[in-house]
Structures are given as C-alpha cells and as structure tokens.
C-alpha cells in the first residue's frame, strides 16, 4: 500500500497509509502530468478536490505559453474559480505530482487551501518543506497541512523522462550526453519501468 508522509502538525514525519480516495485523486493528477510531458511541458499535474469531487485540474503550461507563472496549481485554481466562490478553497484539497514551488505554496497559503498532497519533493524550488516551509509559517495566515511521498517514484520518473530531452526552445540547445533514463533510486534495488512502480 502506498504511504504518505505527514509534513506538518503533531504527526509530522510519520508515514501513514494512503486511502483509496487519496490514491485515486493522485492518479488523476498524474494523468495531467503525463499530458504535460506529452506536450513538451515539465510533467507537473494537479487536481483540486472539493466535497469529494474534482473541481479543477491543471498541468504546467510555461513552455508553450512562454509565461513562467502558468503552473499547474494556478491553472487548476483558475478553473475552479469559474464555478465556485473563492471561499470554497478553504474546504479544498490539492493533489499535485511535485511539491509546490515557493510561488505556488505562497499562493495556496493566501487562498487558504485546506491541505496539499504531493508526489515527490522539489529540491530546487520547494515551498512546502524542501527549501522553505511556507505552509507552516505561523506569522502569516493559518497554516495548511502537507502530505508528501504519494507515488513519489512515479513523479521522479516523469521528471527524469522530461529532463533527458533536448530543450528546443533554448537559444542554443546544448546536446545532452549520456541520454539514458536512470530507473534506479538511491538505497533501493527497485526500478521503475515507464510510469509504474515495480514492487
């Protein structure tokens, strides 16, 4: 059974089993991430869940739009707000394949999202624990709980599949050497084939 790591609150750093609903919603986020990868975008996808229903979904759109703010989380919120009042976000959970960046984590705090579930950490730009912990800063707005690690290996593999590609939008694309997809994880003899975890 998939596990989630509690990142905030009295149960912080404890692993808990994911429910079937959490696994379902995270899989919907992964569907969006796969679509992003298929269109040349960084494979980050998300869904917003309000009253046990998906009310918004998004995938990164920064490369196509040439707009660095078109992150999956913003697009999902934009979709949700077309049909629901902003106050509904207080009772909404976000499922996202990669830990929200600092910009998105801050926006989620301002929108007062109820909670966030993510796949893998974001060691370069993470705003909910990897770099900064904007979700738990008591000096601003109420904190929101964060649960990480749900399908983390699949999230990492999608990112690896993206980053071994050439960036044809770069001013002068540099050829990448050793274009081999690494399917191994540190301290782990398991490997991942495409997007499914072998156990």
PDB file of C-alpha atoms in Angstrom:
ATOM      1  CA  UNK A   1       0.000   0.000   0.000  1.00  0.00           C
ATOM      2  CA  UNK A   2       1.194   3.498  -0.851  1.00  0.00           C
ATOM      3  CA  UNK A   3       2.303   5.662   2.088  1.00  0.00           C
ATOM      4  CA  UNK A   4       2.139   9.420   2.652  1.00  0.00           C
ATOM      5  CA  UNK A   5       4.499  11.369   4.869  1.00  0.00           C
ATOM      6  CA  UNK A   6       2.854  13.906   7.174  1.00  0.00           C
ATOM      7  CA  UNK A   7       4.894  17.099   6.749  1.00  0.00           C
ATOM      8  CA  UNK A   8       3.177  19.395   9.272  1.00  0.00           C
ATOM      9  CA  UNK A   9       1.322  19.171  12.549  1.00  0.00           C
ATOM     10  CA  UNK A  10       1.523  16.817  15.535  1.00  0.00           C
ATOM     11  CA  UNK A  11       2.071  13.758  13.321  1.00  0.00           C
ATOM     12  CA  UNK A  12       4.919  15.372  11.325  1.00  0.00           C
ATOM     13  CA  UNK A  13       7.460  12.951   9.827  1.00  0.00           C
ATOM     14  CA  UNK A  14       5.203   9.946  10.346  1.00  0.00           C
ATOM     15  CA  UNK A  15       4.199   7.692   7.490  1.00  0.00           C
ATOM     16  CA  UNK A  16       0.516   6.898   7.113  1.00  0.00           C
ATOM     17  CA  UNK A  17      -1.210   4.641   4.592  1.00  0.00           C
ATOM     18  CA  UNK A  18      -2.928   6.472   1.763  1.00  0.00           C
ATOM     19  CA  UNK A  19      -6.657   5.930   1.424  1.00  0.00           C
ATOM     20  CA  UNK A  20      -8.129   4.630  -1.824  1.00  0.00           C
ATOM     21  CA  UNK A  21      -9.647   8.089  -2.463  1.00  0.00           C
ATOM     22  CA  UNK A  22      -6.278   9.787  -1.972  1.00  0.00           C
ATOM     23  CA  UNK A  23      -4.693   7.286  -4.374  1.00  0.00           C
ATOM     24  CA  UNK A  24      -7.489   7.910  -6.899  1.00  0.00           C
ATOM     25  CA  UNK A  25      -7.128  11.692  -6.798  1.00  0.00           C
ATOM     26  CA  UNK A  26      -3.342  11.466  -7.040  1.00  0.00           C
ATOM     27  CA  UNK A  27      -3.695   9.236 -10.112  1.00  0.00           C
ATOM     28  CA  UNK A  28      -5.866  11.946 -11.706  1.00  0.00           C
ATOM     29  CA  UNK A  29      -3.062  14.438 -11.033  1.00  0.00           C
ATOM     30  CA  UNK A  30      -0.649  12.024 -12.732  1.00  0.00           C
ATOM     31  CA  UNK A  31      -2.911  11.899 -15.784  1.00  0.00           C
ATOM     32  CA  UNK A  32      -2.459  15.657 -16.082  1.00  0.00           C
ATOM     33  CA  UNK A  33       1.322  15.335 -15.601  1.00  0.00           C
ATOM     34  CA  UNK A  34       1.518  12.736 -18.382  1.00  0.00           C
ATOM     35  CA  UNK A  35      -0.392  15.093 -20.689  1.00  0.00           C
ATOM     36  CA  UNK A  36       2.109  17.824 -19.829  1.00  0.00           C
ATOM     37  CA  UNK A  37       5.029  15.534 -20.690  1.00  0.00           C
ATOM     38  CA  UNK A  38       3.376  14.554 -23.981  1.00  0.00           C
ATOM     39  CA  UNK A  39       3.138  18.231 -24.948  1.00  0.00           C
ATOM     40  CA  UNK A  40       6.732  19.117 -24.031  1.00  0.00           C
ATOM     41  CA  UNK A  41       5.944  20.685 -20.664  1.00  0.00           C
ATOM     42  CA  UNK A  42       7.541  19.937 -17.325  1.00  0.00           C
ATOM     43  CA  UNK A  43       5.426  16.983 -16.134  1.00  0.00           C
ATOM     44  CA  UNK A  44       3.612  18.516 -13.201  1.00  0.00           C
ATOM     45  CA  UNK A  45      -0.116  17.953 -12.891  1.00  0.00           C
ATOM     46  CA  UNK A  46      -2.704  18.546 -10.206  1.00  0.00           C
ATOM     47  CA  UNK A  47      -6.354  18.337  -9.263  1.00  0.00           C
ATOM     48  CA  UNK A  48      -8.402  20.280  -6.730  1.00  0.00           C
ATOM     49  CA  UNK A  49     -10.909  18.265  -4.709  1.00  0.00           C
ATOM     50  CA  UNK A  50     -13.926  19.930  -3.089  1.00  0.00           C
ATOM     51  CA  UNK A  51     -16.671  17.883  -1.431  1.00  0.00           C
ATOM     52  CA  UNK A  52     -15.017  14.697  -2.746  1.00  0.00           C
ATOM     53  CA  UNK A  53     -15.263  15.882  -6.380  1.00  0.00           C
ATOM     54  CA  UNK A  54     -12.580  17.137  -8.746  1.00  0.00           C
ATOM     55  CA  UNK A  55     -13.435  20.784  -9.377  1.00  0.00           C
ATOM     56  CA  UNK A  56     -10.254  21.927 -11.087  1.00  0.00           C
ATOM     57  CA  UNK A  57      -7.281  20.395 -12.836  1.00  0.00           C
ATOM     58  CA  UNK A  58      -4.107  21.762 -14.312  1.00  0.00           C
ATOM     59  CA  UNK A  59      -0.793  20.931 -15.890  1.00  0.00           C
ATOM     60  CA  UNK A  60       2.239  23.104 -16.398  1.00  0.00           C
ATOM     61  CA  UNK A  61       1.933  25.390 -19.410  1.00  0.00           C
ATOM     62  CA  UNK A  62       5.057  27.517 -19.040  1.00  0.00           C
ATOM     63  CA  UNK A  63       6.925  26.392 -22.174  1.00  0.00           C
ATOM     64  CA  UNK A  64       4.044  26.705 -24.633  1.00  0.00           C
ATOM     65  CA  UNK A  65       2.788  29.997 -23.217  1.00  0.00           C
ATOM     66  CA  UNK A  66       6.290  31.385 -22.550  1.00  0.00           C
ATOM     67  CA  UNK A  67       4.852  32.521 -19.199  1.00  0.00           C
ATOM     68  CA  UNK A  68       6.671  31.366 -16.065  1.00  0.00           C
ATOM     69  CA  UNK A  69       3.560  31.739 -13.897  1.00  0.00           C
ATOM     70  CA  UNK A  70       1.437  29.184 -15.790  1.00  0.00           C
ATOM     71  CA  UNK A  71       1.989  26.451 -13.204  1.00  0.00           C
ATOM     72  CA  UNK A  72      -0.443  23.557 -12.801  1.00  0.00           C
ATOM     73  CA  UNK A  73      -1.709  24.843  -9.447  1.00  0.00           C
ATOM     74  CA  UNK A  74      -2.621  28.287 -10.814  1.00  0.00           C
ATOM     75  CA  UNK A  75      -4.448  26.794 -13.789  1.00  0.00           C
ATOM     76  CA  UNK A  76      -6.450  24.444 -11.554  1.00  0.00           C
ATOM     77  CA  UNK A  77      -7.409  27.303  -9.225  1.00  0.00           C
ATOM     78  CA  UNK A  78      -8.399  29.429 -12.215  1.00  0.00           C
ATOM     79  CA  UNK A  79     -10.671  26.628 -13.465  1.00  0.00           C
ATOM     80  CA  UNK A  80     -12.250  26.112 -10.043  1.00  0.00           C
ATOM     81  CA  UNK A  81     -12.933  29.811  -9.502  1.00  0.00           C
ATOM     82  CA  UNK A  82     -15.004  29.947 -12.700  1.00  0.00           C
ATOM     83  CA  UNK A  83     -17.682  27.872 -10.916  1.00  0.00           C
ATOM     84  CA  UNK A  84     -17.071  28.225  -7.166  1.00  0.00           C
ATOM     85  CA  UNK A  85     -16.522  31.142  -4.802  1.00  0.00           C
ATOM     86  CA  UNK A  86     -13.014  31.766  -3.518  1.00  0.00           C
ATOM     87  CA  UNK A  87     -14.171  30.723  -0.024  1.00  0.00           C
ATOM     88  CA  UNK A  88     -14.629  27.137  -1.302  1.00  0.00           C
ATOM     89  CA  UNK A  89     -10.834  26.831  -1.443  1.00  0.00           C
ATOM     90  CA  UNK A  90     -10.852  26.749   2.382  1.00  0.00           C
ATOM     91  CA  UNK A  91     -12.513  23.315   2.074  1.00  0.00           C
ATOM     92  CA  UNK A  92     -10.482  22.124  -0.917  1.00  0.00           C
ATOM     93  CA  UNK A  93      -7.553  19.693  -1.093  1.00  0.00           C
ATOM     94  CA  UNK A  94      -4.810  19.888  -3.707  1.00  0.00           C
ATOM     95  CA  UNK A  95      -3.242  16.741  -5.164  1.00  0.00           C
ATOM     96  CA  UNK A  96      -0.100  17.563  -7.142  1.00  0.00           C
ATOM     97  CA  UNK A  97       2.629  15.336  -8.554  1.00  0.00           C
ATOM     98  CA  UNK A  98       5.532  17.526  -7.370  1.00  0.00           C
ATOM     99  CA  UNK A  99       5.840  19.608  -4.203  1.00  0.00           C
ATOM    100  CA  UNK A 100       4.546  23.129  -4.915  1.00  0.00           C
ATOM    101  CA  UNK A 101       7.251  25.682  -5.646  1.00  0.00           C
ATOM    102  CA  UNK A 102       7.704  28.735  -3.423  1.00  0.00           C
ATOM    103  CA  UNK A 103       5.434  30.848  -5.654  1.00  0.00           C
ATOM    104  CA  UNK A 104       2.620  28.269  -5.654  1.00  0.00           C
ATOM    105  CA  UNK A 105       2.977  27.434  -1.945  1.00  0.00           C
ATOM    106  CA  UNK A 106       2.610  31.127  -1.144  1.00  0.00           C
ATOM    107  CA  UNK A 107      -0.472  31.462  -3.353  1.00  0.00           C
ATOM    108  CA  UNK A 108      -2.019  28.364  -1.765  1.00  0.00           C
ATOM    109  CA  UNK A 109      -1.460  29.954   1.633  1.00  0.00           C
ATOM    110  CA  UNK A 110      -3.143  33.168   0.515  1.00  0.00           C
ATOM    111  CA  UNK A 111      -6.079  31.234  -0.941  1.00  0.00           C
ATOM    112  CA  UNK A 112      -6.225  29.280   2.349  1.00  0.00           C
ATOM    113  CA  UNK A 113      -6.236  25.853   0.758  1.00  0.00           C
ATOM    114  CA  UNK A 114      -7.294  23.139   3.222  1.00  0.00           C
ATOM    115  CA  UNK A 115      -4.435  20.679   2.549  1.00  0.00           C
ATOM    116  CA  UNK A 116      -1.861  19.576  -0.019  1.00  0.00           C
ATOM    117  CA  UNK A 117      -0.844  16.056  -1.087  1.00  0.00           C
ATOM    118  CA  UNK A 118       2.199  15.752  -3.329  1.00  0.00           C
ATOM    119  CA  UNK A 119       4.267  13.063  -5.014  1.00  0.00           C
ATOM    120  CA  UNK A 120       7.973  13.943  -4.884  1.00  0.00           C
ATOM    121  CA  UNK A 121       9.812  16.780  -3.217  1.00  0.00           C
ATOM    122  CA  UNK A 122      11.117  19.789  -5.131  1.00  0.00           C
ATOM    123  CA  UNK A 123      14.745  20.099  -4.048  1.00  0.00           C
ATOM    124  CA  UNK A 124      15.346  23.285  -6.066  1.00  0.00           C
ATOM    125  CA  UNK A 125      12.202  25.354  -5.553  1.00  0.00           C
ATOM    126  CA  UNK A 126      10.027  23.547  -2.977  1.00  0.00           C
ATOM    127  CA  UNK A 127       7.865  25.794  -0.851  1.00  0.00           C
ATOM    128  CA  UNK A 128       6.327  23.210   1.499  1.00  0.00           C
ATOM    129  CA  UNK A 129       9.371  21.698   3.157  1.00  0.00           C
ATOM    130  CA  UNK A 130      12.229  21.051   0.731  1.00  0.00           C
ATOM    131  CA  UNK A 131      13.535  24.644   0.591  1.00  0.00           C
ATOM    132  CA  UNK A 132      11.043  26.767   2.523  1.00  0.00           C
ATOM    133  CA  UNK A 133       8.080  25.796   4.689  1.00  0.00           C
ATOM    134  CA  UNK A 134       5.582  28.459   3.703  1.00  0.00           C
ATOM    135  CA  UNK A 135       2.682  26.163   4.588  1.00  0.00           C
ATOM    136  CA  UNK A 136       3.591  26.177   8.294  1.00  0.00           C
ATOM    137  CA  UNK A 137       4.903  29.708   8.929  1.00  0.00           C
ATOM    138  CA  UNK A 138       2.799  30.894  11.864  1.00  0.00           C
ATOM    139  CA  UNK A 139       3.497  34.578  11.157  1.00  0.00           C
ATOM    140  CA  UNK A 140       1.163  34.611   8.134  1.00  0.00           C
ATOM    141  CA  UNK A 141      -2.372  33.314   7.640  1.00  0.00           C
ATOM    142  CA  UNK A 142      -3.421  29.932   9.030  1.00  0.00           C
ATOM    143  CA  UNK A 143      -1.076  27.058   8.128  1.00  0.00           C
ATOM    144  CA  UNK A 144      -2.183  24.157   5.953  1.00  0.00           C
ATOM    145  CA  UNK A 145      -1.156  20.516   6.356  1.00  0.00           C
ATOM    146  CA  UNK A 146       1.051  18.912   3.717  1.00  0.00           C
ATOM    147  CA  UNK A 147       1.390  15.199   2.965  1.00  0.00           C
ATOM    148  CA  UNK A 148       4.248  14.117   0.734  1.00  0.00           C
ATOM    149  CA  UNK A 149       5.510  10.944  -0.885  1.00  0.00           C
ATOM    150  CA  UNK A 150       2.354   9.656  -2.578  1.00  0.00           C
ATOM    151  CA  UNK A 151       3.614   7.889  -5.756  1.00  0.00           C
ATOM    152  CA  UNK A 152       6.939   9.702  -5.350  1.00  0.00           C
ATOM    153  CA  UNK A 153       8.902   7.292  -7.549  1.00  0.00           C
ATOM    154  CA  UNK A 154       6.483   7.741 -10.424  1.00  0.00           C
ATOM    155  CA  UNK A 155       6.753  11.524 -10.056  1.00  0.00           C
ATOM    156  CA  UNK A 156      10.549  11.338 -10.130  1.00  0.00           C
ATOM    157  CA  UNK A 157      10.492   9.118 -13.213  1.00  0.00           C
ATOM    158  CA  UNK A 158       8.259  11.561 -15.097  1.00  0.00           C
ATOM    159  CA  UNK A 159      10.675  14.381 -14.267  1.00  0.00           C
ATOM    160  CA  UNK A 160      13.653  12.278 -15.359  1.00  0.00           C
ATOM    161  CA  UNK A 161      11.925  11.480 -18.652  1.00  0.00           C
ATOM    162  CA  UNK A 162      11.440  15.200 -19.234  1.00  0.00           C
ATOM    163  CA  UNK A 163      14.942  16.318 -18.293  1.00  0.00           C
ATOM    164  CA  UNK A 164      16.775  13.868 -20.571  1.00  0.00           C
ATOM    165  CA  UNK A 165      15.130  15.553 -23.587  1.00  0.00           C
ATOM    166  CA  UNK A 166      16.629  18.413 -25.591  1.00  0.00           C
ATOM    167  CA  UNK A 167      15.170  21.852 -24.953  1.00  0.00           C
ATOM    168  CA  UNK A 168      14.478  23.079 -28.476  1.00  0.00           C
ATOM    169  CA  UNK A 169      13.316  26.444 -27.105  1.00  0.00           C
ATOM    170  CA  UNK A 170      16.712  27.196 -25.578  1.00  0.00           C
ATOM    171  CA  UNK A 171      18.642  29.889 -27.515  1.00  0.00           C
ATOM    172  CA  UNK A 172      21.374  27.415 -28.429  1.00  0.00           C
ATOM    173  CA  UNK A 173      20.404  23.878 -27.407  1.00  0.00           C
ATOM    174  CA  UNK A 174      23.317  22.038 -25.868  1.00  0.00           C
ATOM    175  CA  UNK A 175      23.467  18.358 -26.725  1.00  0.00           C
ATOM    176  CA  UNK A 176      22.970  16.212 -23.658  1.00  0.00           C
ATOM    177  CA  UNK A 177      25.377  13.359 -23.179  1.00  0.00           C
ATOM    178  CA  UNK A 178      24.536  10.021 -21.639  1.00  0.00           C
ATOM    179  CA  UNK A 179      20.853  10.233 -22.575  1.00  0.00           C
ATOM    180  CA  UNK A 180      19.944   7.157 -20.646  1.00  0.00           C
ATOM    181  CA  UNK A 181      16.922   7.086 -18.390  1.00  0.00           C
ATOM    182  CA  UNK A 182      18.052   6.206 -14.874  1.00  0.00           C
ATOM    183  CA  UNK A 183      15.455   3.861 -13.393  1.00  0.00           C
ATOM    184  CA  UNK A 184      17.286   3.240 -10.110  1.00  0.00           C
ATOM    185  CA  UNK A 185      16.774   5.061  -6.840  1.00  0.00           C
ATOM    186  CA  UNK A 186      19.389   5.663  -4.121  1.00  0.00           C
ATOM    187  CA  UNK A 187      19.473   2.944  -1.461  1.00  0.00           C
ATOM    188  CA  UNK A 188      16.969   0.977  -3.466  1.00  0.00           C
ATOM    189  CA  UNK A 189      17.220  -2.042  -5.687  1.00  0.00           C
ATOM    190  CA  UNK A 190      13.765  -1.391  -7.149  1.00  0.00           C
ATOM    191  CA  UNK A 191      13.488   0.090 -10.608  1.00  0.00           C
ATOM    192  CA  UNK A 192      10.716   1.848 -12.394  1.00  0.00           C
ATOM    193  CA  UNK A 193       9.636   0.938 -15.902  1.00  0.00           C
ATOM    194  CA  UNK A 194       7.957   3.825 -17.713  1.00  0.00           C
ATOM    195  CA  UNK A 195       5.494   5.154 -15.152  1.00  0.00           C
ATOM    196  CA  UNK A 196       4.643   2.148 -12.986  1.00  0.00           C
ATOM    197  CA  UNK A 197       6.489   1.202  -9.824  1.00  0.00           C
ATOM    198  CA  UNK A 198       7.743  -2.373  -9.648  1.00  0.00           C
ATOM    199  CA  UNK A 199       7.469  -3.827  -6.144  1.00  0.00           C
TER     200      UNK A 199
END
